[in-house]
Coordinates of C-alpha atoms (C1' of nucleotides) in Angstrom, one line a residue:
Chain Q
M19 CA -13.8 -15.9 -1.8
Q20 CA -12.7 -17.1 1.8
T21 CA -14.9 -17.2 4.7
S22 CA -13.9 -13.7 6.2
S23 CA -16.4 -11.8 7.5
A24 CA -17.8 -13.8 10.2
R25 CA -14.5 -14.3 11.9
T26 CA -14.2 -12.5 15.1
M27 CA -11.6 -10.1 15.9
T28 CA -8.6 -11.9 18.4
K29 CA -7.7 -9.6 21.2
E30 CA -4.5 -9.3 19.9
E31 CA -5.7 -7.6 16.6
H32 CA -8.0 -5.2 18.5
S33 CA -4.8 -4.2 20.1
L34 CA -3.1 -3.9 17.3
E35 CA -5.9 -1.6 16.0
Q36 CA -6.1 0.4 19.3
L37 CA -2.0 1.0 18.9
L38 CA -2.5 1.7 15.1
A39 CA -4.9 4.5 16.5
M40 CA -2.8 5.8 18.9
V41 CA 0.3 6.0 16.6
R42 CA -1.6 7.9 13.9
D43 CA -3.0 10.2 16.8
E44 CA -1.2 13.6 15.9
R45 CA -1.1 14.7 19.3
L46 CA 1.7 12.0 19.9
E47 CA 4.8 13.4 18.6
L48 CA 7.2 11.6 16.6
G49 CA 10.1 10.4 18.9
S50 CA 7.9 10.5 22.1
R51 CA 7.5 7.6 24.2
L52 CA 4.3 5.4 24.5
P53 CA 2.7 4.2 27.6
T54 CA 4.6 1.2 29.1
E55 CA 3.4 -2.5 28.2
R56 CA 2.0 -2.8 31.5
T57 CA -0.2 0.4 31.3
L58 CA -1.1 -0.5 28.0
A59 CA -2.2 -4.2 28.9
E60 CA -4.7 -2.6 31.7
E61 CA -6.1 0.4 29.5
F62 CA -6.8 -2.2 26.7
G63 CA -8.4 -4.8 29.5
T64 CA -5.8 -7.4 28.0
S65 CA -2.5 -9.2 29.2
R66 CA 0.9 -7.9 28.5
N67 CA 1.6 -11.0 26.3
T68 CA -1.0 -9.8 24.0
I69 CA 0.3 -6.2 24.2
R70 CA 3.9 -7.3 23.4
S71 CA 3.1 -9.5 20.5
A72 CA 0.9 -6.4 19.0
L73 CA 3.9 -4.2 19.5
R74 CA 6.0 -6.8 17.6
V75 CA 4.1 -6.1 14.8
L76 CA 4.6 -2.1 14.8
E77 CA 8.1 -2.8 15.4
A78 CA 8.2 -4.9 12.5
R79 CA 6.8 -2.4 10.6
G80 CA 9.1 0.4 11.7
M81 CA 6.3 2.4 13.6
V82 CA 8.0 1.9 16.9
E83 CA 11.2 1.3 18.6
V84 CA 11.2 -0.9 21.9
R85 CA 14.3 -0.1 23.9
P86 CA 14.9 -2.7 26.9
G87 CA 14.9 -0.9 30.1
S88 CA 13.5 2.3 28.6
G89 CA 10.4 2.1 26.7
C90 CA 8.6 2.1 23.3
Y91 CA 8.9 5.0 21.3
L92 CA 6.7 6.3 18.2
R93 CA 9.3 6.3 15.0
S94 CA 6.7 6.7 12.2
R95 CA 3.2 7.1 11.5
E96 CA 3.0 4.9 8.4
P97 CA 4.4 1.4 7.7
H98 CA 7.9 1.1 6.5
N99 CA 7.8 -2.3 4.4
G100 CA 11.4 -2.7 5.8
L101 CA 13.5 -5.6 5.9
C102 CA 15.4 -3.6 8.2
L103 CA 14.0 -5.0 11.6
R104 CA 15.1 -7.0 14.3
G105 CA 16.3 -10.4 13.6
S106 CA 18.8 -11.1 10.7
G107 CA 21.3 -8.8 13.0
N108 CA 21.3 -5.0 12.5
P109 CA 20.7 -3.8 9.0
D110 CA 23.6 -3.4 7.1
W111 CA 23.3 0.4 6.4
S112 CA 26.3 0.3 3.8
A113 CA 24.4 -2.1 1.8
V114 CA 21.4 -0.2 2.1
L115 CA 22.8 3.0 0.9
E116 CA 24.3 1.1 -2.2
A117 CA 21.0 -0.2 -3.0
C118 CA 19.2 3.0 -2.9
Y119 CA 22.1 4.2 -5.2
V120 CA 21.0 1.2 -7.8
V121 CA 17.3 1.8 -7.3
F122 CA 16.4 5.3 -6.9
P123 CA 18.0 7.3 -9.6
P124 CA 16.0 5.4 -12.3
I125 CA 12.9 5.8 -10.3
A126 CA 13.3 9.5 -9.9
A127 CA 13.9 9.7 -13.7
L128 CA 11.2 7.8 -14.6
S129 CA 8.9 9.5 -11.8
T130 CA 10.0 12.9 -13.7
E131 CA 8.1 11.9 -16.8
R132 CA 4.9 11.1 -14.9
I133 CA 4.5 12.9 -11.6
T134 CA 1.5 15.4 -11.4
A135 CA 1.6 18.8 -10.3
G136 CA -0.6 17.7 -7.5
Q137 CA 2.0 15.3 -6.3
I138 CA 4.6 17.7 -6.8
A139 CA 2.8 20.2 -4.5
T140 CA 2.8 17.3 -2.1
L141 CA 6.5 17.0 -2.4
E142 CA 7.3 20.5 -1.6
A143 CA 5.2 20.8 1.5
R144 CA 7.4 17.5 2.4
L145 CA 10.5 19.3 1.7
M146 CA 9.5 22.0 3.9
D147 CA 8.9 19.3 6.6
L148 CA 12.2 18.0 5.9
S149 CA 14.0 21.3 6.1
K150 CA 12.2 22.1 9.5
A151 CA 13.1 18.7 11.1
L152 CA 16.7 18.9 9.9
F153 CA 17.2 22.5 11.5
A154 CA 15.3 21.7 14.3
R155 CA 17.7 18.7 14.8
N156 CA 14.6 16.3 15.4
P157 CA 16.0 13.2 14.3
D158 CA 12.5 11.3 14.1
A159 CA 10.7 13.9 12.4
L160 CA 13.7 13.9 9.8
R161 CA 13.5 10.4 9.2
E162 CA 9.8 10.5 9.0
H163 CA 9.6 13.4 6.4
M164 CA 12.8 12.4 4.3
S165 CA 11.4 8.7 4.1
A166 CA 7.7 10.5 2.9
F167 CA 9.6 12.6 0.4
L168 CA 11.3 9.6 -1.1
R169 CA 8.0 7.7 -1.0
G170 CA 6.2 10.7 -2.8
L171 CA 8.6 10.8 -5.1
A172 CA 8.1 7.2 -6.0
E173 CA 4.7 7.2 -6.0
G174 CA 5.1 9.7 -9.1
T175 CA 6.1 6.7 -11.3
D176 CA 2.5 5.8 -10.9
N177 CA 3.6 2.2 -10.6
P178 CA 2.6 0.7 -7.4
M179 CA 5.6 -2.1 -7.4
L180 CA 8.2 1.0 -7.7
A181 CA 6.5 2.4 -4.9
A182 CA 6.6 -0.4 -2.9
V183 CA 10.2 -1.2 -3.7
A184 CA 10.7 2.6 -2.5
A185 CA 9.0 2.2 0.6
Q186 CA 11.0 -0.9 1.4
L187 CA 14.4 0.8 1.1
C188 CA 13.1 3.6 3.5
P189 CA 13.9 2.2 6.6
G190 CA 12.1 3.0 10.0
T191 CA 15.1 3.5 11.7
S192 CA 18.4 4.5 10.5
P193 CA 21.8 6.0 12.1
L194 CA 20.7 9.1 10.2
H195 CA 18.4 10.2 13.3
E196 CA 21.7 10.0 15.6
I197 CA 24.0 12.2 13.4
V198 CA 21.8 15.1 12.9
F199 CA 23.1 16.5 16.1
F200 CA 26.5 16.3 14.8
L201 CA 25.9 18.0 11.4
Q202 CA 27.5 21.1 10.8
D203 CA 25.7 24.0 9.4
Y204 CA 27.0 23.7 6.0
E205 CA 26.4 20.1 5.9
R206 CA 22.4 20.7 6.8
E207 CA 22.5 23.2 4.0
A208 CA 23.8 20.8 1.3
L209 CA 21.4 18.1 2.6
F210 CA 18.7 20.6 2.2
G211 CA 19.8 21.7 -1.0
D212 CA 20.2 18.1 -2.5
H213 CA 16.8 17.7 -2.1
A214 CA 15.7 21.1 -3.1
K215 CA 17.7 20.8 -6.3
I216 CA 15.7 17.3 -7.1
L217 CA 12.4 19.3 -6.6
Q218 CA 13.5 21.8 -9.0
A219 CA 14.7 19.7 -11.9
M220 CA 11.3 17.9 -11.4
K221 CA 9.2 21.0 -12.1
R222 CA 11.3 21.6 -15.4
R223 CA 10.8 18.0 -16.3
D224 CA 14.1 17.3 -16.5
A225 CA 14.7 13.6 -16.0
Q226 CA 18.5 13.2 -16.6
E227 CA 19.2 16.0 -14.0
V228 CA 16.9 14.3 -11.6
R229 CA 18.9 11.5 -11.8
R230 CA 22.2 13.1 -11.3
C231 CA 20.7 14.9 -8.4
M232 CA 19.5 11.9 -6.7
E233 CA 23.0 9.9 -7.5
E234 CA 24.6 13.0 -5.8
R235 CA 22.3 13.2 -2.8
I236 CA 22.7 9.5 -1.8
L237 CA 26.7 10.1 -2.1
R238 CA 26.5 12.6 0.0
L239 CA 24.3 11.0 2.4
S240 CA 26.7 8.0 2.6
L241 CA 29.6 10.8 2.9
L242 CA 27.9 12.3 6.2
L243 CA 26.9 8.7 7.7
E244 CA 30.6 7.9 7.1
R245 CA 32.2 11.2 8.8
H246 CA 29.6 11.2 11.9
A247 CA 28.5 7.7 12.1
D248 CA 31.1 5.4 11.0
V249 CA 29.2 3.9 8.2
P250 CA 31.8 2.7 5.5
P251 CA 30.8 3.5 2.0
S252 CA 30.5 0.3 -0.1
P253 CA 33.2 -0.2 -2.8
L254 CA 30.8 1.2 -5.5
L255 CA 29.8 4.1 -3.7
R256 CA 33.7 4.9 -2.8
S257 CA 34.5 4.7 -6.5
E258 CA 31.3 6.8 -7.6
R259 CA 31.9 9.6 -5.0
E260 CA 35.2 10.2 -6.9
R261 CA 34.0 9.8 -9.9
L262 CA 31.2 12.3 -9.6
E263 CA 33.4 14.0 -7.4
V264 CA 31.2 14.5 -4.4
F265 CA 33.0 15.6 -1.4
A266 CA 31.7 18.3 0.8
Chain W
M8 CA 30.9 -2.6 11.5
Q9 CA 28.4 0.0 12.7
T10 CA 28.5 1.5 16.1
S11 CA 29.8 -0.9 18.4
S12 CA 27.0 -3.2 17.5
A13 CA 28.2 -5.2 20.9
R14 CA 24.7 -5.4 21.6
T15 CA 23.7 -9.2 22.4
M16 CA 20.9 -10.5 20.6
T17 CA 17.8 -11.1 22.4
K18 CA 16.2 -14.6 23.0
E19 CA 13.4 -13.6 20.6
E20 CA 15.8 -12.1 17.8
H21 CA 17.6 -15.8 17.8
S22 CA 14.4 -17.5 17.7
L23 CA 13.5 -15.3 14.7
E24 CA 16.7 -16.3 13.1
Q25 CA 16.1 -20.0 13.4
L26 CA 12.7 -19.4 12.3
L27 CA 13.7 -17.8 9.1
A28 CA 16.2 -20.4 8.5
M29 CA 13.8 -23.1 8.9
V30 CA 11.4 -21.1 6.8
R31 CA 14.1 -20.9 4.1
D32 CA 15.0 -24.6 4.1
E33 CA 13.9 -25.9 0.8
R34 CA 13.3 -29.1 2.5
L35 CA 10.0 -27.6 4.1
E36 CA 7.2 -27.3 1.2
L37 CA 5.2 -24.3 0.8
G38 CA 1.9 -24.9 2.4
S39 CA 3.2 -27.4 4.8
R40 CA 3.1 -27.0 8.5
L41 CA 5.6 -25.8 11.1
P42 CA 6.0 -27.6 14.3
T43 CA 3.9 -26.4 16.9
E44 CA 4.4 -23.6 19.2
R45 CA 5.2 -25.8 21.9
T46 CA 7.6 -27.9 20.3
L47 CA 9.4 -25.1 18.8
A48 CA 9.9 -23.5 22.5
E49 CA 11.6 -26.5 23.3
E50 CA 13.7 -27.1 20.4
F51 CA 15.0 -23.6 20.7
G52 CA 15.5 -23.7 24.4
T53 CA 13.0 -20.8 24.9
S54 CA 9.6 -20.1 26.2
R55 CA 6.4 -20.2 24.2
N56 CA 6.0 -16.3 24.6
T57 CA 9.2 -15.8 23.0
I58 CA 8.3 -18.1 19.9
R59 CA 5.1 -16.7 19.7
S60 CA 6.3 -12.9 19.5
A61 CA 8.8 -14.2 16.8
L62 CA 5.9 -16.0 14.9
R63 CA 3.9 -12.4 14.8
V64 CA 6.8 -11.0 13.1
L65 CA 7.0 -13.9 10.4
E66 CA 3.2 -13.3 10.1
A67 CA 3.4 -9.6 9.5
R68 CA 5.9 -10.5 6.9
G69 CA 3.6 -12.6 5.4
M70 CA 5.9 -15.9 5.4
V71 CA 3.6 -18.0 7.4
E72 CA 0.0 -18.1 8.2
V73 CA -1.3 -18.8 11.9
R74 CA -4.4 -20.6 12.3
P75 CA -5.9 -20.9 15.6
G76 CA -6.8 -24.7 16.9
S77 CA -4.7 -25.9 13.7
G78 CA -1.2 -24.7 13.2
C79 CA 1.5 -22.6 11.8
Y80 CA 1.7 -23.0 7.9
L81 CA 4.7 -21.8 5.6
R82 CA 3.3 -19.5 3.0
S83 CA 6.4 -17.8 1.3
R84 CA 10.2 -17.9 1.8
E85 CA 10.5 -14.4 1.0
P86 CA 9.1 -11.6 2.9
H87 CA 6.7 -9.4 0.8
N88 CA 4.4 -6.5 1.7
G89 CA 1.2 -5.4 0.9
L90 CA 1.0 -4.4 -2.3
C91 CA 1.8 -7.5 -3.6
L92 CA -1.1 -9.9 -1.9
R93 CA -4.1 -7.7 -2.3
G94 CA -6.6 -10.1 -3.0
S95 CA -9.5 -8.2 -4.7
G96 CA -7.7 -7.6 -8.0
N97 CA -4.7 -9.1 -10.0
P98 CA -1.6 -7.8 -9.7
D99 CA -1.1 -4.9 -12.6
W100 CA 1.4 -7.0 -14.8
S101 CA 2.1 -4.2 -16.9
A102 CA 3.2 -2.5 -13.7
V103 CA 5.2 -5.5 -12.7
L104 CA 7.1 -5.5 -15.8
E105 CA 7.9 -1.9 -15.9
A106 CA 9.1 -2.0 -12.6
C107 CA 11.7 -5.1 -13.5
Y108 CA 12.6 -3.0 -16.7
V109 CA 13.7 -0.1 -14.1
V110 CA 15.6 -2.1 -11.4
F111 CA 16.5 -5.3 -12.8
P112 CA 19.0 -4.2 -15.7
P113 CA 21.3 -2.0 -12.9
I114 CA 20.9 -4.9 -10.5
A115 CA 22.3 -7.3 -13.2
A116 CA 25.3 -4.8 -14.0
L117 CA 26.4 -4.3 -10.5
S118 CA 26.1 -8.3 -9.9
T119 CA 28.2 -8.6 -12.9
E120 CA 31.1 -7.0 -11.0
R121 CA 30.8 -9.0 -7.8
I122 CA 29.2 -12.6 -8.6
T123 CA 31.6 -15.3 -7.7
A124 CA 32.2 -18.4 -10.1
G125 CA 30.3 -20.5 -7.6
Q126 CA 27.2 -18.4 -7.8
I127 CA 27.6 -18.2 -11.5
A128 CA 27.7 -22.1 -11.8
T129 CA 24.6 -22.3 -9.8
L130 CA 23.2 -19.9 -12.3
E131 CA 24.1 -22.2 -15.0
A132 CA 22.2 -25.0 -13.4
R133 CA 18.9 -22.9 -13.0
L134 CA 19.2 -22.0 -16.5
M135 CA 19.1 -25.7 -17.5
D136 CA 16.1 -26.3 -15.4
L137 CA 14.7 -22.9 -17.1
S138 CA 15.1 -24.6 -20.5
K139 CA 13.7 -28.0 -19.5
A140 CA 10.7 -26.2 -18.1
L141 CA 10.5 -24.2 -21.1
F142 CA 10.4 -26.9 -23.8
A143 CA 8.6 -29.3 -21.7
R144 CA 5.6 -26.8 -21.3
N145 CA 5.8 -26.9 -17.6
P146 CA 4.6 -23.5 -16.4
D147 CA 5.0 -24.3 -12.7
A148 CA 8.7 -25.2 -13.1
L149 CA 9.0 -22.5 -15.5
R150 CA 8.1 -19.9 -13.2
E151 CA 9.9 -21.3 -10.2
H152 CA 13.1 -21.5 -12.1
M153 CA 13.0 -18.3 -13.7
S154 CA 12.3 -16.6 -10.5
A155 CA 15.2 -18.8 -9.0
F156 CA 17.6 -17.4 -12.0
L157 CA 16.8 -13.9 -11.4
R158 CA 17.1 -14.0 -7.4
G159 CA 20.3 -16.1 -7.8
L160 CA 21.4 -13.0 -10.1
A161 CA 20.2 -10.8 -7.9
E162 CA 22.2 -12.2 -4.9
G163 CA 25.4 -11.8 -6.9
T164 CA 25.5 -8.5 -6.3
D165 CA 26.3 -9.6 -2.4
N166 CA 23.6 -7.0 -1.2
P167 CA 20.9 -8.5 0.4
M168 CA 18.7 -5.5 0.0
L169 CA 19.1 -5.8 -3.7
A170 CA 18.2 -9.5 -3.4
A171 CA 15.2 -8.4 -1.3
V172 CA 14.0 -6.3 -4.0
A173 CA 14.5 -8.7 -6.7
A174 CA 12.6 -11.2 -4.7
Q175 CA 9.6 -8.8 -4.4
L176 CA 9.5 -8.4 -8.1
C177 CA 9.7 -12.2 -8.8
P178 CA 6.1 -13.0 -8.1
G179 CA 4.8 -16.4 -7.1
T180 CA 2.1 -16.3 -10.2
S181 CA 2.2 -14.6 -13.3
P182 CA 0.6 -15.2 -16.9
L183 CA 3.8 -16.3 -18.0
H184 CA 3.2 -20.0 -17.0
E185 CA -0.2 -19.5 -18.9
I186 CA 1.5 -18.8 -22.2
V187 CA 4.1 -21.4 -22.2
F188 CA 1.8 -23.4 -24.0
F189 CA 1.2 -21.1 -26.7
L190 CA 4.9 -20.1 -27.3
Q191 CA 6.2 -20.9 -30.8
D192 CA 9.3 -22.8 -30.6
Y193 CA 11.0 -19.8 -31.9
E194 CA 9.8 -18.0 -29.2
R195 CA 11.1 -20.5 -26.7
E196 CA 14.5 -20.2 -28.4
A197 CA 14.5 -16.4 -28.2
L198 CA 13.5 -16.8 -24.3
F199 CA 16.1 -19.1 -23.6
G200 CA 18.6 -17.2 -25.7
D201 CA 18.2 -14.0 -23.7
H202 CA 18.8 -15.7 -20.3
A203 CA 22.2 -17.7 -21.9
K204 CA 23.4 -14.3 -23.4
I205 CA 22.8 -12.8 -19.9
L206 CA 24.9 -15.6 -18.2
Q207 CA 27.7 -15.6 -21.0
A208 CA 28.0 -11.7 -20.8
M209 CA 28.1 -12.3 -17.1
K210 CA 31.0 -15.0 -17.3
R211 CA 32.7 -12.5 -19.4
R212 CA 32.4 -9.7 -16.5
D213 CA 30.9 -7.3 -19.3
A214 CA 28.3 -5.6 -17.2
Q215 CA 27.2 -3.1 -20.0
E216 CA 26.3 -6.1 -22.1
V217 CA 24.6 -7.6 -19.4
R218 CA 22.5 -4.6 -18.6
R219 CA 21.7 -4.6 -22.4
C220 CA 20.5 -8.1 -22.4
M221 CA 18.5 -8.1 -19.4
E222 CA 16.6 -4.9 -20.8
E223 CA 16.4 -6.9 -24.1
R224 CA 14.8 -9.8 -22.0
I225 CA 12.3 -7.9 -20.2
L226 CA 11.3 -6.2 -23.4
R227 CA 11.1 -9.5 -25.0
L228 CA 9.1 -11.0 -22.4
S229 CA 6.4 -8.0 -22.3
L230 CA 6.2 -8.8 -26.3
L231 CA 5.3 -12.4 -25.5
L232 CA 2.8 -11.1 -22.7
E233 CA 1.3 -9.0 -25.2
R234 CA 1.0 -11.3 -27.8
H235 CA -0.2 -14.3 -26.0
A236 CA -1.9 -13.0 -22.7
D237 CA -3.5 -9.6 -23.4
V238 CA -0.9 -7.6 -21.4
P239 CA -0.3 -4.3 -22.8
P240 CA 2.8 -2.8 -22.6
S241 CA 3.5 0.2 -20.4
P242 CA 4.5 3.6 -22.4
L243 CA 7.8 3.2 -21.1
L244 CA 8.1 -0.1 -22.3
R245 CA 6.4 0.4 -25.8
S246 CA 8.9 3.5 -26.4
E247 CA 12.0 1.2 -25.5
R248 CA 10.9 -1.7 -27.4
E249 CA 11.0 0.6 -30.6
R250 CA 14.4 2.3 -29.5
L251 CA 16.1 -0.8 -29.0
E252 CA 14.3 -2.6 -31.8
V253 CA 13.3 -5.7 -29.7
F254 CA 10.4 -7.1 -32.1
A255 CA 11.1 -10.8 -32.5
Chain Z
dC21 C1' -18.8 -47.0 4.7
dT22 C1' -20.4 -42.5 6.9
dC23 C1' -21.7 -40.4 10.6
dT24 C1' -21.3 -38.6 15.1
dG25 C1' -19.5 -37.5 19.6
dT26 C1' -15.5 -37.5 22.5
dA27 C1' -10.9 -36.8 23.2
dA28 C1' -6.4 -34.9 22.0
dT29 C1' -4.2 -31.3 19.9
dT30 C1' -3.1 -26.6 18.9
dG31 C1' -3.2 -21.6 19.2
dG32 C1' -5.2 -17.6 22.2
dT33 C1' -5.1 -15.5 26.5
dA34 C1' -4.6 -14.5 31.5
dT35 C1' -1.5 -14.3 35.8
dT36 C1' 2.6 -14.3 38.3
dA37 C1' 7.2 -14.0 39.0
dC38 C1' 12.2 -12.8 38.1
dC39 C1' 15.9 -11.0 35.5
dA40 C1' 18.5 -7.4 33.2
dA41 C1' 19.0 -3.0 31.3
dT42 C1' 17.7 1.5 31.8
dA43 C1' 16.0 5.9 34.1
dC44 C1' 16.0 8.4 38.3
dT45 C1' 16.7 10.3 42.8
dC46 C1' 19.5 12.1 46.0
dC47 C1' 23.2 12.4 48.9
dA48 C1' 28.5 13.3 49.4
dT49 C1' 32.0 15.6 47.6
dA50 C1' 34.9 18.7 45.4
Chain U
dT26 C1' 26.9 25.3 43.4
dA27 C1' 28.1 21.9 40.4
dT28 C1' 29.1 17.2 40.0
dG29 C1' 29.4 12.4 40.4
dG30 C1' 28.2 8.2 42.1
dA31 C1' 25.5 4.6 44.9
dG32 C1' 21.1 2.9 45.3
dT33 C1' 16.3 2.4 43.7
dA34 C1' 12.4 2.7 40.9
dT35 C1' 11.0 1.7 36.2
dT36 C1' 10.6 -0.9 32.1
dG37 C1' 11.0 -4.4 29.1
dG38 C1' 12.8 -9.9 28.2
dT39 C1' 11.8 -14.3 29.8
dA40 C1' 10.2 -17.9 32.0
dA41 C1' 6.6 -21.1 33.7
dT42 C1' 1.8 -22.4 34.1
dA43 C1' -3.1 -22.6 33.9
dC44 C1' -7.0 -22.3 31.3
dC45 C1' -9.9 -21.3 27.2
dA46 C1' -11.8 -22.0 22.2
dA47 C1' -11.1 -23.4 17.7
dT48 C1' -9.7 -27.5 15.2
dT49 C1' -8.4 -32.1 14.1
dA50 C1' -8.1 -37.3 14.8
dC51 C1' -10.4 -41.1 16.2
dA52 C1' -13.1 -44.7 17.9
dG53 C1' -17.4 -46.3 18.1
dA54 C1' -22.3 -46.3 16.4
dG55 C1' -25.4 -46.8 12.7

DNA sequence: CTCTGTAATTGGTATTACCAATACTCCATA
DNA sequence: TATGGAGTATTGGTAATACCAATTACAGAG
């Protein structure tokens, strides 16, 4: 047992909590801009340094995106245990997709055998949100709800380690929110359909079909990212695309 | 090769990379103190503000611990998320093993197709260390070298995301180093043999065999942990054990 | 040797200033 | 009216400095 309780919270931790409260406040829409660092410093009664450090933590968790000269934007209300953050260069989206292709299908298959009816209902709600964001061309909401769908799916395994792995691979930022504007209608339909098929197969407890649909979903995502965002597929994804004949 | 990526790295990101390099440098022992913020600022040719913000990111990743008035201490070379370090309860080793069973076999299979000869040579050295620790009944060395073996194997995929996932599942502590004292000689042989077989199959570039051996290895680990450390197998592992007839 | 109090070290915070990237305004022009 | 571009205001990025509080190191007293 450590000392814990007696320790007073530093101003930065206090600022971080206030920022978290602000982030979780539903009145602030995803993608909207937070107050400026100078404003936050004044509001919280602290200095800009302190605010900046606190923002770094939120940024590291993928909850906000800080853009020089522009401002600080809300990206997610939940932390994404991402390795996809500043430093070590930009994330290699090719590698992220490939990693998803390796780990998500088996996770989804296992989840199919264990997920509860209540969790499935939650996933259906996520799917509706996802669909809405997709057709409303809201990139931030799309990323948020797509991540939530995948995390909820992984939580169906009832294995916190697998849920953590899935959360780690659901990046706080991705080129996906850029391409949502450029997608054709049939591409939107296909993307939504992939998720819907996964959910349908889960309700039938068809683990093998879930695995197949998840593979297809990731391959299609790779295809769309290649087409609209110049993200090349890894050799594995390229060959798998041909093997499973995922084109449209 | 993403969208332009012409964006210049900020000084803070550059500092973060240098700190990461420092953290990963094996010469710096776990628990030791890093240079002071002022020293780092001077070394990296930047200001204390910048260093502090970078340290915040490392702290958020759980890689360093910053103690007021004392200094900054190295806690982990790999980033880990919240689920791994909740101090209230020990990790659920059942769940950890199950997660390993889900993600390691496909990772190992992919690694088999990409790992370089040099990396294989490194793995052989790790295997020798592992064997030595196993038969010398040195639990700390065993844990360290077994983790290193698995991480090195995952790095063979040439995919940093998968390497990170693997690192996340190689815990710093496990019941394994307790049971090394109680293992029978034939159990030691079997455990070593599983790793050796994986490595042999990788050298033959036999991905399917590598996958099978990895599954067998994890099932055997589960068996030994159940036998000597009262770690029950998850339903999945129990059924898989019977299906693949892993007993000894 | 232990204890103790002082001084040095180190992280926490505030303030100020300036730079660079971005966003905005507004007027000249087609 | 629409458009485009120059100039300005805003915003994050960085630096430098000073001071505070917690911790540590050390010298001197017992």
